[in-house]
Amino acid sequence: MLTEIDKKLIRLLQEDLPVVPRPFAALAEQVGLTEEDVIARARRYHAEGLMRRFGVALRHREVGFTANGMGCWDVPEERAEEVGRIMATFPEVSHCYQRPRFDGWPYSHFTMIHGESRDDCEAVARRISAATGITNYRLLFSTEELKKTSMRYFTEEA
Amino acid sequence: MHLDDLDRRLLTIIQSSFPIVAEPYKQLAETLGTTESDVIERVQRFKDDGLVRRIGGIFDSRALGYKSTLCAMKVPADKLDLAIEVVNSYPGVTHNYLREHEFNLWFTLITPSPEYMDKVLDEIREKTGCEVHNLPALRFFKIKVDFKLDKQSPTAAAAVE
């Protein structure tokens, strides 16, 4: 169970860590804990899976991953689990989920595919298709990034 | 921005496992065989040049009791500006992309409760006059965000928040 202190610390851990020799001491001061306690709690959040990772968030377009395609796949329900697992093994695939279909949308599996170009992403999709036998798919490229932020949990505005 | 070999090794480490210790830059310097001040200067340069957006924690929405989803909308051209403004106005909308398809607007939404999620989606429908297709994950196969940068030909070793 998370206490109010934990929520306050999680709020701070979602901010931008100052680039100074002892950054967690700076956080400790703001939250009213010791540096040791901040470090112990942050490690606990990570160990318990509350925090998926602690590190830098890159602007992907700045590091050469200029293309991302959302692969959308029509996978028969009886093969949903097996096919999803195969898709997840591709290193170019960052996210892989099964989602509901809806009217006009026959696709159940979603794979975010990252590459240096459209051709790259399309080649990955062809390899996924070959590996899974799923041939009804679409690769939706983004034409514009309208918003990209990190979620802030436990803020006032919900 | 030019990245030398040490920059790439440093970036690869601090993407997935920035050390949670009292003196993280000192520890990184020892791992990489350089000085603490060199590491600090390099990280500060990544931030100044816009390569690094933030150093911080990525929390798991489900583990914190939040609900997340992907939504799709079919927005006519004359309503696109309005729809983008409405959708982007919610803090729980973390990603929003225009995509090449009749379902042209795709966004992710994270909320503290299912009730609040329904409320946000109803508001978006009401304000835009467009249907919002709510597609919460039924099965999770992969969520990862690290890009390996320490090789000549970088391949995405997985992705986003």
PDB file of N, CA, C and O in Angstrom, chain A residues 13-17 43 50 52-57 59-60 63 80-81 88 90-91 93-100 118 140 142-144 146-147 149-150 153-154, chain B residues 14-15 18 20-21 47 50-51 53-58 60-61 66 88 90 93-94 96 98-100 133 135-136 138-142 144 147 156 159-161:
ATOM      1  N   LEU A  13       9.892  11.541  -8.478  1.00  0.00           N
ATOM      2  CA  LEU A  13      10.689  10.641  -9.320  1.00  0.00           C
ATOM      3  C   LEU A  13      10.262  10.712 -10.785  1.00  0.00           C
ATOM      4  O   LEU A  13      10.976  10.262 -11.673  1.00  0.00           O
ATOM      5  N   GLN A  14       9.074  11.246 -11.035  1.00  0.00           N
ATOM      6  CA  GLN A  14       8.594  11.409 -12.414  1.00  0.00           C
ATOM      7  C   GLN A  14       9.062  12.710 -13.033  1.00  0.00           C
ATOM      8  O   GLN A  14       8.884  12.933 -14.214  1.00  0.00           O
ATOM      9  N   GLU A  15       9.604  13.587 -12.184  1.00  0.00           N
ATOM     10  CA  GLU A  15      10.139  14.849 -12.708  1.00  0.00           C
ATOM     11  C   GLU A  15      11.511  14.575 -13.314  1.00  0.00           C
ATOM     12  O   GLU A  15      11.922  13.442 -13.438  1.00  0.00           O
ATOM     13  N   ASP A  16      12.211  15.643 -13.654  1.00  0.00           N
ATOM     14  CA  ASP A  16      13.527  15.508 -14.260  1.00  0.00           C
ATOM     15  C   ASP A  16      14.586  15.563 -13.163  1.00  0.00           C
ATOM     16  O   ASP A  16      14.727  16.577 -12.479  1.00  0.00           O
ATOM     17  N   LEU A  17      15.300  14.457 -12.976  1.00  0.00           N
ATOM     18  CA  LEU A  17      16.327  14.378 -11.937  1.00  0.00           C
ATOM     19  C   LEU A  17      17.442  15.391 -12.213  1.00  0.00           C
ATOM     20  O   LEU A  17      17.955  15.437 -13.324  1.00  0.00           O
ATOM     21  N   ARG A  43      14.297   1.912  -4.997  1.00  0.00           N
ATOM     22  CA  ARG A  43      14.671   0.537  -5.363  1.00  0.00           C
ATOM     23  C   ARG A  43      13.531  -0.432  -5.106  1.00  0.00           C
ATOM     24  O   ARG A  43      13.328  -1.386  -5.857  1.00  0.00           O
ATOM     25  N   LEU A  50       6.338  -1.485  -9.495  1.00  0.00           N
ATOM     26  CA  LEU A  50       5.586  -0.226  -9.612  1.00  0.00           C
ATOM     27  C   LEU A  50       6.285   0.695 -10.602  1.00  0.00           C
ATOM     28  O   LEU A  50       5.662   1.394 -11.379  1.00  0.00           O
ATOM     29  N   ARG A  52       8.665   0.681 -13.725  1.00  0.00           N
ATOM     30  CA  ARG A  52       9.172  -0.252 -14.745  1.00  0.00           C
ATOM     31  C   ARG A  52      10.656  -0.048 -14.976  1.00  0.00           C
ATOM     32  O   ARG A  52      11.394  -1.002 -15.200  1.00  0.00           O
ATOM     33  N   ARG A  53      11.079   1.203 -14.971  1.00  0.00           N
ATOM     34  CA  ARG A  53      12.508   1.455 -15.097  1.00  0.00           C
ATOM     35  C   ARG A  53      12.796   2.875 -14.618  1.00  0.00           C
ATOM     36  O   ARG A  53      11.888   3.705 -14.496  1.00  0.00           O
ATOM     37  N   PHE A  54      14.063   3.115 -14.342  1.00  0.00           N
ATOM     38  CA  PHE A  54      14.489   4.455 -14.003  1.00  0.00           C
ATOM     39  C   PHE A  54      15.616   4.797 -14.958  1.00  0.00           C
ATOM     40  O   PHE A  54      16.609   4.081 -15.036  1.00  0.00           O
ATOM     41  N   GLY A  55      15.463   5.862 -15.700  1.00  0.00           N
ATOM     42  CA  GLY A  55      16.511   6.191 -16.654  1.00  0.00           C
ATOM     43  C   GLY A  55      16.130   7.379 -17.494  1.00  0.00           C
ATOM     44  O   GLY A  55      15.208   8.122 -17.159  1.00  0.00           O
ATOM     45  N   VAL A  56      16.856   7.543 -18.611  1.00  0.00           N
ATOM     46  CA  VAL A  56      16.582   8.701 -19.456  1.00  0.00           C
ATOM     47  C   VAL A  56      15.494   8.378 -20.471  1.00  0.00           C
ATOM     48  O   VAL A  56      15.368   7.259 -20.934  1.00  0.00           O
ATOM     49  N   ALA A  57      14.683   9.389 -20.766  1.00  0.00           N
ATOM     50  CA  ALA A  57      13.729   9.287 -21.866  1.00  0.00           C
ATOM     51  C   ALA A  57      14.350  10.018 -23.049  1.00  0.00           C
ATOM     52  O   ALA A  57      14.701  11.190 -22.946  1.00  0.00           O
ATOM     53  N   ARG A  59      14.459  11.429 -27.042  1.00  0.00           N
ATOM     54  CA  ARG A  59      13.638  11.812 -28.182  1.00  0.00           C
ATOM     55  C   ARG A  59      14.069  10.915 -29.323  1.00  0.00           C
ATOM     56  O   ARG A  59      15.143  11.094 -29.870  1.00  0.00           O
ATOM     57  N   HIS A  60      13.219   9.933 -29.648  1.00  0.00           N
ATOM     58  CA  HIS A  60      13.650   8.889 -30.582  1.00  0.00           C
ATOM     59  C   HIS A  60      14.022   9.426 -31.949  1.00  0.00           C
ATOM     60  O   HIS A  60      14.916   8.941 -32.606  1.00  0.00           O
ATOM     61  N   VAL A  63      17.668  10.184 -32.428  1.00  0.00           N
ATOM     62  CA  VAL A  63      18.702   9.155 -32.407  1.00  0.00           C
ATOM     63  C   VAL A  63      18.593   8.186 -33.580  1.00  0.00           C
ATOM     64  O   VAL A  63      19.116   7.099 -33.538  1.00  0.00           O
ATOM     65  N   ALA A  80      -4.484 -16.345 -30.712  1.00  0.00           N
ATOM     66  CA  ALA A  80      -4.141 -15.026 -30.148  1.00  0.00           C
ATOM     67  C   ALA A  80      -2.892 -15.067 -29.263  1.00  0.00           C
ATOM     68  O   ALA A  80      -1.978 -14.261 -29.417  1.00  0.00           O
ATOM     69  N   GLU A  81      -2.835 -16.014 -28.357  1.00  0.00           N
ATOM     70  CA  GLU A  81      -1.743 -16.087 -27.391  1.00  0.00           C
ATOM     71  C   GLU A  81      -0.424 -16.458 -28.084  1.00  0.00           C
ATOM     72  O   GLU A  81       0.591 -15.784 -27.913  1.00  0.00           O
ATOM     73  N   ALA A  88       6.169 -10.635 -30.047  1.00  0.00           N
ATOM     74  CA  ALA A  88       6.912  -9.973 -28.976  1.00  0.00           C
ATOM     75  C   ALA A  88       8.405 -10.278 -29.027  1.00  0.00           C
ATOM     76  O   ALA A  88       9.212  -9.542 -28.461  1.00  0.00           O
ATOM     77  N   PHE A  90      10.323 -10.100 -31.566  1.00  0.00           N
ATOM     78  CA  PHE A  90      11.048  -9.253 -32.517  1.00  0.00           C
ATOM     79  C   PHE A  90      11.627  -8.026 -31.803  1.00  0.00           C
ATOM     80  O   PHE A  90      10.887  -7.278 -31.166  1.00  0.00           O
ATOM     81  N   PRO A  91      12.952  -7.833 -31.906  1.00  0.00           N
ATOM     82  CA  PRO A  91      13.557  -6.698 -31.180  1.00  0.00           C
ATOM     83  C   PRO A  91      13.061  -5.340 -31.676  1.00  0.00           C
ATOM     84  O   PRO A  91      13.078  -4.367 -30.929  1.00  0.00           O
ATOM     85  N   VAL A  93      10.070  -4.616 -32.285  1.00  0.00           N
ATOM     86  CA  VAL A  93       8.719  -4.398 -31.750  1.00  0.00           C
ATOM     87  C   VAL A  93       8.830  -3.953 -30.298  1.00  0.00           C
ATOM     88  O   VAL A  93       9.391  -4.663 -29.468  1.00  0.00           O
ATOM     89  N   SER A  94       8.318  -2.759 -30.010  1.00  0.00           N
ATOM     90  CA  SER A  94       8.425  -2.256 -28.644  1.00  0.00           C
ATOM     91  C   SER A  94       7.209  -2.631 -27.818  1.00  0.00           C
ATOM     92  O   SER A  94       7.333  -3.015 -26.665  1.00  0.00           O
ATOM     93  N   HIS A  95       6.036  -2.503 -28.396  1.00  0.00           N
ATOM     94  CA  HIS A  95       4.794  -2.798 -27.682  1.00  0.00           C
ATOM     95  C   HIS A  95       4.027  -3.831 -28.476  1.00  0.00           C
ATOM     96  O   HIS A  95       3.965  -3.743 -29.697  1.00  0.00           O
ATOM     97  N   CYS A  96       3.440  -4.770 -27.782  1.00  0.00           N
ATOM     98  CA  CYS A  96       2.589  -5.739 -28.470  1.00  0.00           C
ATOM     99  C   CYS A  96       1.409  -6.069 -27.568  1.00  0.00           C
ATOM    100  O   CYS A  96       1.598  -6.528 -26.435  1.00  0.00           O
ATOM    101  N   TYR A  97       0.211  -5.796 -28.071  1.00  0.00           N
ATOM    102  CA  TYR A  97      -1.008  -6.020 -27.308  1.00  0.00           C
ATOM    103  C   TYR A  97      -2.085  -6.641 -28.189  1.00  0.00           C
ATOM    104  O   TYR A  97      -2.091  -6.431 -29.394  1.00  0.00           O
ATOM    105  N   GLN A  98      -3.001  -7.357 -27.541  1.00  0.00           N
ATOM    106  CA  GLN A  98      -4.254  -7.707 -28.202  1.00  0.00           C
ATOM    107  C   GLN A  98      -5.327  -6.736 -27.717  1.00  0.00           C
ATOM    108  O   GLN A  98      -5.397  -6.450 -26.509  1.00  0.00           O
ATOM    109  N   ARG A  99      -6.116  -6.216 -28.652  1.00  0.00           N
ATOM    110  CA  ARG A  99      -7.166  -5.250 -28.317  1.00  0.00           C
ATOM    111  C   ARG A  99      -8.470  -5.666 -28.989  1.00  0.00           C
ATOM    112  O   ARG A  99      -8.457  -6.475 -29.908  1.00  0.00           O
ATOM    113  N   PRO A 100      -9.591  -5.074 -28.552  1.00  0.00           N
ATOM    114  CA  PRO A 100     -10.867  -5.470 -29.172  1.00  0.00           C
ATOM    115  C   PRO A 100     -10.970  -4.995 -30.620  1.00  0.00           C
ATOM    116  O   PRO A 100     -10.453  -3.945 -30.976  1.00  0.00           O
ATOM    117  N   ARG A 118      10.709   3.875 -43.399  1.00  0.00           N
ATOM    118  CA  ARG A 118       9.481   3.135 -43.691  1.00  0.00           C
ATOM    119  C   ARG A 118       9.781   1.760 -44.227  1.00  0.00           C
ATOM    120  O   ARG A 118       9.160   0.767 -43.833  1.00  0.00           O
ATOM    121  N   LEU A 140       0.260   1.117 -40.103  1.00  0.00           N
ATOM    122  CA  LEU A 140      -0.178   2.520 -40.108  1.00  0.00           C
ATOM    123  C   LEU A 140       0.970   3.423 -39.672  1.00  0.00           C
ATOM    124  O   LEU A 140       1.403   3.371 -38.511  1.00  0.00           O
ATOM    125  N   SER A 142       2.658   7.087 -38.816  1.00  0.00           N
ATOM    126  CA  SER A 142       2.182   8.369 -38.312  1.00  0.00           C
ATOM    127  C   SER A 142       2.645   9.454 -39.274  1.00  0.00           C
ATOM    128  O   SER A 142       3.768   9.433 -39.769  1.00  0.00           O
ATOM    129  N   THR A 143       1.753  10.378 -39.571  1.00  0.00           N
ATOM    130  CA  THR A 143       2.133  11.501 -40.422  1.00  0.00           C
ATOM    131  C   THR A 143       2.463  12.714 -39.572  1.00  0.00           C
ATOM    132  O   THR A 143       3.103  13.643 -40.017  1.00  0.00           O
ATOM    133  N   GLU A 144       1.994  12.690 -38.318  1.00  0.00           N
ATOM    134  CA  GLU A 144       2.289  13.800 -37.420  1.00  0.00           C
ATOM    135  C   GLU A 144       2.212  13.330 -35.974  1.00  0.00           C
ATOM    136  O   GLU A 144       1.292  12.610 -35.601  1.00  0.00           O
ATOM    137  N   LEU A 146       1.307  14.497 -32.590  1.00  0.00           N
ATOM    138  CA  LEU A 146       0.528  15.618 -32.063  1.00  0.00           C
ATOM    139  C   LEU A 146       0.769  15.843 -30.587  1.00  0.00           C
ATOM    140  O   LEU A 146       0.578  16.941 -30.071  1.00  0.00           O
ATOM    141  N   LYS A 147       1.152  14.785 -29.896  1.00  0.00           N
ATOM    142  CA  LYS A 147       1.466  14.901 -28.467  1.00  0.00           C
ATOM    143  C   LYS A 147       2.315  13.718 -28.057  1.00  0.00           C
ATOM    144  O   LYS A 147       2.050  12.587 -28.473  1.00  0.00           O
ATOM    145  N   THR A 149       4.117  12.827 -24.271  1.00  0.00           N
ATOM    146  CA  THR A 149       4.582  13.207 -22.940  1.00  0.00           C
ATOM    147  C   THR A 149       4.681  11.956 -22.082  1.00  0.00           C
ATOM    148  O   THR A 149       4.189  10.904 -22.449  1.00  0.00           O
ATOM    149  N   SER A 150       5.310  12.105 -20.937  1.00  0.00           N
ATOM    150  CA  SER A 150       5.324  11.016 -19.966  1.00  0.00           C
ATOM    151  C   SER A 150       4.150  11.225 -19.027  1.00  0.00           C
ATOM    152  O   SER A 150       3.837  12.353 -18.659  1.00  0.00           O
ATOM    153  N   TYR A 153       1.782  10.498 -12.596  1.00  0.00           N
ATOM    154  CA  TYR A 153       0.827   9.869 -11.679  1.00  0.00           C
ATOM    155  C   TYR A 153       0.729  10.666 -10.388  1.00  0.00           C
ATOM    156  O   TYR A 153       1.660  11.351  -9.996  1.00  0.00           O
ATOM    157  N   PHE A 154      -0.410  10.536  -9.732  1.00  0.00           N
ATOM    158  CA  PHE A 154      -0.666  11.156  -8.421  1.00  0.00           C
ATOM    159  C   PHE A 154      -0.529  12.678  -8.455  1.00  0.00           C
ATOM    160  O   PHE A 154      -0.067  13.292  -7.517  1.00  0.00           O
TER     161      PHE A 154
ATOM    162  N   ILE B  14      22.199   4.352 -19.238  1.00  0.00           N
ATOM    163  CA  ILE B  14      21.294   5.198 -18.451  1.00  0.00           C
ATOM    164  C   ILE B  14      19.853   5.201 -18.959  1.00  0.00           C
ATOM    165  O   ILE B  14      18.964   5.717 -18.308  1.00  0.00           O
ATOM    166  N   GLN B  15      19.626   4.589 -20.128  1.00  0.00           N
ATOM    167  CA  GLN B  15      18.235   4.419 -20.569  1.00  0.00           C
ATOM    168  C   GLN B  15      17.503   3.416 -19.706  1.00  0.00           C
ATOM    169  O   GLN B  15      16.373   3.632 -19.291  1.00  0.00           O
ATOM    170  N   PHE B  18      19.725   3.567 -14.996  1.00  0.00           N
ATOM    171  CA  PHE B  18      20.419   4.661 -14.320  1.00  0.00           C
ATOM    172  C   PHE B  18      20.611   4.206 -12.874  1.00  0.00           C
ATOM    173  O   PHE B  18      19.655   3.782 -12.224  1.00  0.00           O
ATOM    174  N   ILE B  20      20.523   3.713  -9.134  1.00  0.00           N
ATOM    175  CA  ILE B  20      19.815   4.343  -8.014  1.00  0.00           C
ATOM    176  C   ILE B  20      20.711   4.183  -6.789  1.00  0.00           C
ATOM    177  O   ILE B  20      20.557   3.272  -5.977  1.00  0.00           O
ATOM    178  N   VAL B  21      21.700   5.056  -6.723  1.00  0.00           N
ATOM    179  CA  VAL B  21      22.687   5.058  -5.633  1.00  0.00           C
ATOM    180  C   VAL B  21      22.970   6.519  -5.290  1.00  0.00           C
ATOM    181  O   VAL B  21      22.590   7.418  -6.044  1.00  0.00           O
ATOM    182  N   LYS B  47      21.125  16.650 -22.608  1.00  0.00           N
ATOM    183  CA  LYS B  47      19.906  17.391 -22.277  1.00  0.00           C
ATOM    184  C   LYS B  47      19.858  18.726 -23.006  1.00  0.00           C
ATOM    185  O   LYS B  47      18.830  19.098 -23.567  1.00  0.00           O
ATOM    186  N   GLY B  50      18.865  18.345 -26.510  1.00  0.00           N
ATOM    187  CA  GLY B  50      17.516  17.834 -26.762  1.00  0.00           C
ATOM    188  C   GLY B  50      17.440  16.349 -27.043  1.00  0.00           C
ATOM    189  O   GLY B  50      16.379  15.824 -27.358  1.00  0.00           O
ATOM    190  N   LEU B  51      18.556  15.661 -26.925  1.00  0.00           N
ATOM    191  CA  LEU B  51      18.555  14.216 -27.162  1.00  0.00           C
ATOM    192  C   LEU B  51      17.828  13.514 -26.018  1.00  0.00           C
ATOM    193  O   LEU B  51      17.042  12.583 -26.223  1.00  0.00           O
ATOM    194  N   ARG B  53      15.147  13.808 -23.057  1.00  0.00           N
ATOM    195  CA  ARG B  53      13.985  14.602 -22.680  1.00  0.00           C
ATOM    196  C   ARG B  53      13.919  14.754 -21.162  1.00  0.00           C
ATOM    197  O   ARG B  53      13.492  15.761 -20.640  1.00  0.00           O
ATOM    198  N   ARG B  54      14.346  13.714 -20.452  1.00  0.00           N
ATOM    199  CA  ARG B  54      14.118  13.685 -19.016  1.00  0.00           C
ATOM    200  C   ARG B  54      14.909  12.523 -18.419  1.00  0.00           C
ATOM    201  O   ARG B  54      15.130  11.522 -19.084  1.00  0.00           O
ATOM    202  N   ILE B  55      15.313  12.667 -17.156  1.00  0.00           N
ATOM    203  CA  ILE B  55      15.858  11.523 -16.410  1.00  0.00           C
ATOM    204  C   ILE B  55      14.874  11.263 -15.275  1.00  0.00           C
ATOM    205  O   ILE B  55      14.662  12.147 -14.431  1.00  0.00           O
ATOM    206  N   GLY B  56      14.259  10.120 -15.265  1.00  0.00           N
ATOM    207  CA  GLY B  56      13.280   9.882 -14.210  1.00  0.00           C
ATOM    208  C   GLY B  56      12.728   8.474 -14.263  1.00  0.00           C
ATOM    209  O   GLY B  56      13.226   7.624 -15.000  1.00  0.00           O
ATOM    210  N   GLY B  57      11.707   8.258 -13.463  1.00  0.00           N
ATOM    211  CA  GLY B  57      11.097   6.939 -13.372  1.00  0.00           C
ATOM    212  C   GLY B  57       9.949   6.795 -14.354  1.00  0.00           C
ATOM    213  O   GLY B  57       9.230   7.747 -14.611  1.00  0.00           O
ATOM    214  N   ILE B  58       9.831   5.593 -14.884  1.00  0.00           N
ATOM    215  CA  ILE B  58       8.662   5.234 -15.689  1.00  0.00           C
ATOM    216  C   ILE B  58       7.856   4.268 -14.835  1.00  0.00           C
ATOM    217  O   ILE B  58       8.335   3.182 -14.513  1.00  0.00           O
ATOM    218  N   ASP B  60       4.444   1.938 -13.740  1.00  0.00           N
ATOM    219  CA  ASP B  60       3.529   1.006 -14.393  1.00  0.00           C
ATOM    220  C   ASP B  60       2.104   1.407 -14.038  1.00  0.00           C
ATOM    221  O   ASP B  60       1.714   1.336 -12.870  1.00  0.00           O
ATOM    222  N   SER B  61       1.361   1.839 -15.042  1.00  0.00           N
ATOM    223  CA  SER B  61       0.026   2.367 -14.757  1.00  0.00           C
ATOM    224  C   SER B  61      -0.842   1.328 -14.059  1.00  0.00           C
ATOM    225  O   SER B  61      -1.559   1.647 -13.112  1.00  0.00           O
ATOM    226  N   TYR B  66      -3.948   2.477 -12.076  1.00  0.00           N
ATOM    227  CA  TYR B  66      -4.514   3.298 -13.145  1.00  0.00           C
ATOM    228  C   TYR B  66      -5.001   2.410 -14.299  1.00  0.00           C
ATOM    229  O   TYR B  66      -4.592   1.260 -14.430  1.00  0.00           O
ATOM    230  N   ASN B  88      -5.831  16.604 -26.946  1.00  0.00           N
ATOM    231  CA  ASN B  88      -4.562  16.963 -26.298  1.00  0.00           C
ATOM    232  C   ASN B  88      -4.747  17.696 -24.973  1.00  0.00           C
ATOM    233  O   ASN B  88      -3.825  17.768 -24.170  1.00  0.00           O
ATOM    234  N   TYR B  90      -6.315  16.852 -22.391  1.00  0.00           N
ATOM    235  CA  TYR B  90      -6.367  16.003 -21.195  1.00  0.00           C
ATOM    236  C   TYR B  90      -4.963  15.542 -20.789  1.00  0.00           C
ATOM    237  O   TYR B  90      -4.247  14.984 -21.632  1.00  0.00           O
ATOM    238  N   VAL B  93      -3.867  12.009 -21.664  1.00  0.00           N
ATOM    239  CA  VAL B  93      -3.509  11.665 -23.047  1.00  0.00           C
ATOM    240  C   VAL B  93      -2.009  11.867 -23.171  1.00  0.00           C
ATOM    241  O   VAL B  93      -1.516  12.997 -23.134  1.00  0.00           O
ATOM    242  N   THR B  94      -1.260  10.751 -23.290  1.00  0.00           N
ATOM    243  CA  THR B  94       0.196  10.858 -23.306  1.00  0.00           C
ATOM    244  C   THR B  94       0.765  10.823 -24.722  1.00  0.00           C
ATOM    245  O   THR B  94       1.821  11.387 -24.965  1.00  0.00           O
ATOM    246  N   ASN B  96      -0.445  11.088 -28.972  1.00  0.00           N
ATOM    247  CA  ASN B  96      -1.511  11.330 -29.936  1.00  0.00           C
ATOM    248  C   ASN B  96      -0.873  11.457 -31.314  1.00  0.00           C
ATOM    249  O   ASN B  96       0.033  12.265 -31.501  1.00  0.00           O
ATOM    250  N   LEU B  98      -1.439  11.390 -35.715  1.00  0.00           N
ATOM    251  CA  LEU B  98      -2.220  11.365 -36.937  1.00  0.00           C
ATOM    252  C   LEU B  98      -1.663  10.222 -37.783  1.00  0.00           C
ATOM    253  O   LEU B  98      -0.450  10.149 -37.990  1.00  0.00           O
ATOM    254  N   ARG B  99      -2.555   9.320 -38.238  1.00  0.00           N
ATOM    255  CA  ARG B  99      -2.071   8.171 -39.013  1.00  0.00           C
ATOM    256  C   ARG B  99      -2.797   8.062 -40.349  1.00  0.00           C
ATOM    257  O   ARG B  99      -3.915   8.546 -40.490  1.00  0.00           O
ATOM    258  N   GLU B 100      -2.120   7.389 -41.294  1.00  0.00           N
ATOM    259  CA  GLU B 100      -2.650   7.273 -42.657  1.00  0.00           C
ATOM    260  C   GLU B 100      -3.690   6.168 -42.724  1.00  0.00           C
ATOM    261  O   GLU B 100      -3.394   5.029 -43.077  1.00  0.00           O
ATOM    262  N   HIS B 133     -13.423   5.142 -30.453  1.00  0.00           N
ATOM    263  CA  HIS B 133     -13.369   3.691 -30.229  1.00  0.00           C
ATOM    264  C   HIS B 133     -12.340   3.399 -29.141  1.00  0.00           C
ATOM    265  O   HIS B 133     -11.163   3.709 -29.304  1.00  0.00           O
ATOM    266  N   LEU B 135     -10.135   0.990 -27.025  1.00  0.00           N
ATOM    267  CA  LEU B 135      -9.534  -0.331 -27.263  1.00  0.00           C
ATOM    268  C   LEU B 135      -8.569  -0.733 -26.144  1.00  0.00           C
ATOM    269  O   LEU B 135      -7.359  -0.853 -26.365  1.00  0.00           O
ATOM    270  N   PRO B 136      -9.074  -0.961 -24.945  1.00  0.00           N
ATOM    271  CA  PRO B 136      -8.173  -1.366 -23.852  1.00  0.00           C
ATOM    272  C   PRO B 136      -7.547  -2.732 -24.156  1.00  0.00           C
ATOM    273  O   PRO B 136      -8.186  -3.574 -24.794  1.00  0.00           O
ATOM    274  N   LEU B 138      -6.485  -6.443 -24.180  1.00  0.00           N
ATOM    275  CA  LEU B 138      -7.056  -7.693 -23.676  1.00  0.00           C
ATOM    276  C   LEU B 138      -5.942  -8.628 -23.224  1.00  0.00           C
ATOM    277  O   LEU B 138      -6.105  -9.405 -22.296  1.00  0.00           O
ATOM    278  N   ARG B 139      -4.830  -8.575 -23.939  1.00  0.00           N
ATOM    279  CA  ARG B 139      -3.650  -9.351 -23.558  1.00  0.00           C
ATOM    280  C   ARG B 139      -2.421  -8.463 -23.743  1.00  0.00           C
ATOM    281  O   ARG B 139      -2.349  -7.699 -24.696  1.00  0.00           O
ATOM    282  N   PHE B 140      -1.458  -8.600 -22.828  1.00  0.00           N
ATOM    283  CA  PHE B 140      -0.199  -7.848 -22.913  1.00  0.00           C
ATOM    284  C   PHE B 140       0.911  -8.813 -23.282  1.00  0.00           C
ATOM    285  O   PHE B 140       1.142  -9.773 -22.563  1.00  0.00           O
ATOM    286  N   PHE B 141       1.578  -8.555 -24.368  1.00  0.00           N
ATOM    287  CA  PHE B 141       2.693  -9.417 -24.761  1.00  0.00           C
ATOM    288  C   PHE B 141       4.047  -8.745 -24.560  1.00  0.00           C
ATOM    289  O   PHE B 141       5.045  -9.402 -24.343  1.00  0.00           O
ATOM    290  N   LYS B 142       4.078  -7.425 -24.677  1.00  0.00           N
ATOM    291  CA  LYS B 142       5.366  -6.733 -24.556  1.00  0.00           C
ATOM    292  C   LYS B 142       5.181  -5.239 -24.319  1.00  0.00           C
ATOM    293  O   LYS B 142       4.364  -4.608 -24.984  1.00  0.00           O
ATOM    294  N   LYS B 144       8.208  -2.351 -23.692  1.00  0.00           N
ATOM    295  CA  LYS B 144       9.605  -2.060 -23.364  1.00  0.00           C
ATOM    296  C   LYS B 144      10.053  -0.811 -24.085  1.00  0.00           C
ATOM    297  O   LYS B 144       9.439  -0.411 -25.054  1.00  0.00           O
ATOM    298  N   PHE B 147      16.399   1.507 -26.470  1.00  0.00           N
ATOM    299  CA  PHE B 147      17.009   1.439 -27.786  1.00  0.00           C
ATOM    300  C   PHE B 147      18.497   1.246 -27.603  1.00  0.00           C
ATOM    301  O   PHE B 147      19.140   2.021 -26.924  1.00  0.00           O
ATOM    302  N   ALA B 156      16.248  -1.093 -32.707  1.00  0.00           N
ATOM    303  CA  ALA B 156      15.398  -0.846 -31.547  1.00  0.00           C
ATOM    304  C   ALA B 156      15.292  -2.122 -30.748  1.00  0.00           C
ATOM    305  O   ALA B 156      14.841  -3.123 -31.248  1.00  0.00           O
ATOM    306  N   ALA B 159      10.526  -0.478 -26.764  1.00  0.00           N
ATOM    307  CA  ALA B 159      10.067   0.948 -26.739  1.00  0.00           C
ATOM    308  C   ALA B 159       9.305   1.639 -25.566  1.00  0.00           C
ATOM    309  O   ALA B 159       9.730   1.538 -24.493  1.00  0.00           O
ATOM    310  N   VAL B 160       8.161   2.191 -25.564  1.00  0.00           N
ATOM    311  CA  VAL B 160       7.713   3.463 -24.982  1.00  0.00           C
ATOM    312  C   VAL B 160       6.820   3.405 -23.728  1.00  0.00           C
ATOM    313  O   VAL B 160       6.284   2.389 -23.375  1.00  0.00           O
ATOM    314  N   GLU B 161       6.557   4.547 -23.189  1.00  0.00           N
ATOM    315  CA  GLU B 161       5.945   4.680 -21.885  1.00  0.00           C
ATOM    316  C   GLU B 161       4.431   4.549 -21.974  1.00  0.00           C
ATOM    317  O   GLU B 161       3.825   5.251 -22.719  1.00  0.00           O
TER     318      GLU B 161
END
